[in-house]
PDB file of C-alpha atoms in Angstrom:
ATOM      1  CA  MET W   1     288.867  -1.360 208.033  1.00  0.00           C
ATOM      2  CA  THR W   2     287.516   1.038 210.776  1.00  0.00           C
ATOM      3  CA  GLN W   3     286.310   3.457 208.263  1.00  0.00           C
ATOM      4  CA  THR W   4     284.689   0.767 206.349  1.00  0.00           C
ATOM      5  CA  THR W   5     283.023  -0.699 209.378  1.00  0.00           C
ATOM      6  CA  GLY W   6     281.806   2.871 210.234  1.00  0.00           C
ATOM      7  CA  ARG W   7     280.466   3.277 206.990  1.00  0.00           C
ATOM      8  CA  PHE W   8     278.750   0.016 206.923  1.00  0.00           C
ATOM      9  CA  PHE W   9     277.042   0.804 210.319  1.00  0.00           C
ATOM     10  CA  ASP W  10     276.058   4.271 208.998  1.00  0.00           C
ATOM     11  CA  ASP W  11     274.474   2.609 206.140  1.00  0.00           C
ATOM     12  CA  VAL W  12     272.683   0.140 208.266  1.00  0.00           C
ATOM     13  CA  ALA W  13     271.469   2.871 210.308  1.00  0.00           C
ATOM     14  CA  ARG W  14     270.194   4.865 207.501  1.00  0.00           C
ATOM     15  CA  LEU W  15     268.442   1.791 206.264  1.00  0.00           C
ATOM     16  CA  PHE W  16     266.796   1.304 209.629  1.00  0.00           C
ATOM     17  CA  THR W  17     265.685   5.036 209.840  1.00  0.00           C
ATOM     18  CA  ASP W  18     264.232   4.668 206.194  1.00  0.00           C
ATOM     19  CA  ALA W  19     262.222   1.499 207.184  1.00  0.00           C
ATOM     20  CA  ALA W  20     261.029   3.146 210.268  1.00  0.00           C
ATOM     21  CA  GLY W  21     259.724   6.012 208.307  1.00  0.00           C
ATOM     22  CA  VAL W  22     258.185   3.744 205.787  1.00  0.00           C
ATOM     23  CA  ALA W  23     256.371   1.836 208.653  1.00  0.00           C
ATOM     24  CA  ASP W  24     255.241   5.175 210.204  1.00  0.00           C
ATOM     25  CA  GLY W  25     253.795   6.134 207.078  1.00  0.00           C
ATOM     26  CA  ALA W  26     252.086   2.754 206.368  1.00  0.00           C
ATOM     27  CA  ARG W  27     250.729   2.998 209.978  1.00  0.00           C
ATOM     28  CA  ARG W  28     249.263   6.415 209.530  1.00  0.00           C
ATOM     29  CA  GLU W  29     247.843   5.460 206.005  1.00  0.00           C
ATOM     30  CA  ALA W  30     246.152   2.175 207.641  1.00  0.00           C
ATOM     31  CA  GLU W  31     244.783   4.406 210.606  1.00  0.00           C
ATOM     32  CA  ALA W  32     243.158   6.932 207.954  1.00  0.00           C
ATOM     33  CA  ILE W  33     241.708   3.888 205.994  1.00  0.00           C
ATOM     34  CA  MET W  34     240.314   2.223 209.165  1.00  0.00           C
ATOM     35  CA  ARG W  35     238.846   5.620 210.367  1.00  0.00           C
ATOM     36  CA  ALA W  36     237.015   6.375 207.029  1.00  0.00           C
ATOM     37  CA  GLN W  37     235.721   2.694 207.019  1.00  0.00           C
ATOM     38  CA  ILE W  38     234.280   3.140 210.608  1.00  0.00           C
ATOM     39  CA  GLU W  39     232.753   6.500 209.801  1.00  0.00           C
ATOM     40  CA  ARG W  40     231.144   4.868 206.854  1.00  0.00           C
ATOM     41  CA  LEU W  41     229.926   1.836 208.828  1.00  0.00           C
ATOM     42  CA  LEU W  42     228.560   4.333 211.492  1.00  0.00           C
ATOM     43  CA  ARG W  43     226.770   6.662 208.917  1.00  0.00           C
ATOM     44  CA  ASN W  44     225.160   3.428 207.486  1.00  0.00           C
ATOM     45  CA  MET W  45     223.926   2.396 210.773  1.00  0.00           C
ATOM     46  CA  ASP W  46     222.336   5.629 211.308  1.00  0.00           C
ATOM     47  CA  VAL W  47     224.159   6.333 214.749  1.00  0.00           C
ATOM     48  CA  VAL W  48     223.834   9.737 215.930  1.00  0.00           C
ATOM     49  CA  SER W  49     226.942  12.100 216.383  1.00  0.00           C
ATOM     50  CA  ARG W  50     228.152  13.318 219.733  1.00  0.00           C
ATOM     51  CA  GLU W  51     227.019  16.816 218.825  1.00  0.00           C
ATOM     52  CA  GLU W  52     223.591  15.584 217.879  1.00  0.00           C
ATOM     53  CA  PHE W  53     223.365  13.450 221.244  1.00  0.00           C
ATOM     54  CA  GLU W  54     224.482  16.292 223.442  1.00  0.00           C
ATOM     55  CA  ALA W  55     221.832  18.756 221.907  1.00  0.00           C
ATOM     56  CA  VAL W  56     219.065  16.438 222.626  1.00  0.00           C
ATOM     57  CA  ARG W  57     220.331  15.749 225.998  1.00  0.00           C
ATOM     58  CA  GLN W  58     220.364  19.435 226.826  1.00  0.00           C
ATOM     59  CA  MET W  59     216.752  19.643 225.388  1.00  0.00           C
ATOM     60  CA  ALA W  60     215.744  16.853 227.702  1.00  0.00           C
ATOM     61  CA  LEU W  61     217.265  18.252 230.785  1.00  0.00           C
ATOM     62  CA  ILE W  62     215.558  21.677 229.950  1.00  0.00           C
ATOM     63  CA  ALA W  63     211.943  19.759 229.454  1.00  0.00           C
ATOM     64  CA  ARG W  64     212.600  17.990 232.880  1.00  0.00           C
ATOM     65  CA  GLU W  65     213.386  21.115 234.571  1.00  0.00           C
ATOM     66  CA  GLU W  66     210.013  22.615 233.185  1.00  0.00           C
ATOM     67  CA  ASN W  67     208.086  19.477 234.059  1.00  0.00           C
ATOM     68  CA  GLU W  68     209.223  19.678 237.671  1.00  0.00           C
ATOM     69  CA  LYS W  69     208.145  23.412 237.867  1.00  0.00           C
ATOM     70  CA  LEU W  70     204.965  22.531 236.207  1.00  0.00           C
ATOM     71  CA  GLU W  71     204.240  19.633 238.677  1.00  0.00           C
ATOM     72  CA  ALA W  72     204.941  22.039 241.478  1.00  0.00           C
ATOM     73  CA  ARG W  73     202.587  24.612 240.138  1.00  0.00           C
ATOM     74  CA  ILE W  74     199.832  21.886 239.598  1.00  0.00           C
ATOM     75  CA  ALA W  75     200.384  20.699 243.242  1.00  0.00           C
ATOM     76  CA  ALA W  76     199.836  24.250 244.576  1.00  0.00           C
ATOM     77  CA  LEU W  77     196.906  24.838 242.389  1.00  0.00           C
ATOM     78  CA  GLU W  78     195.304  21.422 243.625  1.00  0.00           C
ATOM     79  CA  THR W  79     195.877  22.557 247.056  1.00  0.00           C
ATOM     80  CA  ARG W  80     194.247  25.918 246.717  1.00  0.00           C
ATOM     81  CA  LEU W  81     191.163  24.257 244.794  1.00  0.00           C
ATOM     82  CA  SER W  82     190.768  21.756 247.595  1.00  0.00           C
ATOM     83  CA  ASP W  83     191.066  24.546 250.195  1.00  0.00           C
ATOM     84  CA  ALA W  84     188.509  26.506 248.280  1.00  0.00           C
ATOM     85  CA  ALA W  85     186.055  23.698 247.781  1.00  0.00           C
ATOM     86  CA  ASP W  86     186.105  22.581 251.667  1.00  0.00           C
ATOM     87  CA  PRO W  87     184.741  25.506 253.543  1.00  0.00           C
ATOM     88  CA  ALA W  88     185.374  23.710 256.854  1.00  0.00           C
ATOM     89  CA  LYS W  89     189.155  24.134 256.505  1.00  0.00           C
ATOM     90  CA  THR W  90     188.764  27.753 256.460  1.00  0.00           C
TER      91      THR W  90
END
């Protein structure tokens, strides 16, 4: 009887192991389907990718730095111009 009981528990354990494998496979398949659906939805919504966003963000940072340099240059030129136009300051 012990041998029969042992075999029974082995069979039950094997059955649960197989069921867990099937469940894991179903989970992975469901994840793949959901991922594909979400990607399709985002493509249809015309949402930018992370790479595109980062590229534009970097361009904006560079433009901002150039803008700040130009503002400083304009301020310096305006100061020189006002000093040159006002002979009393010199």
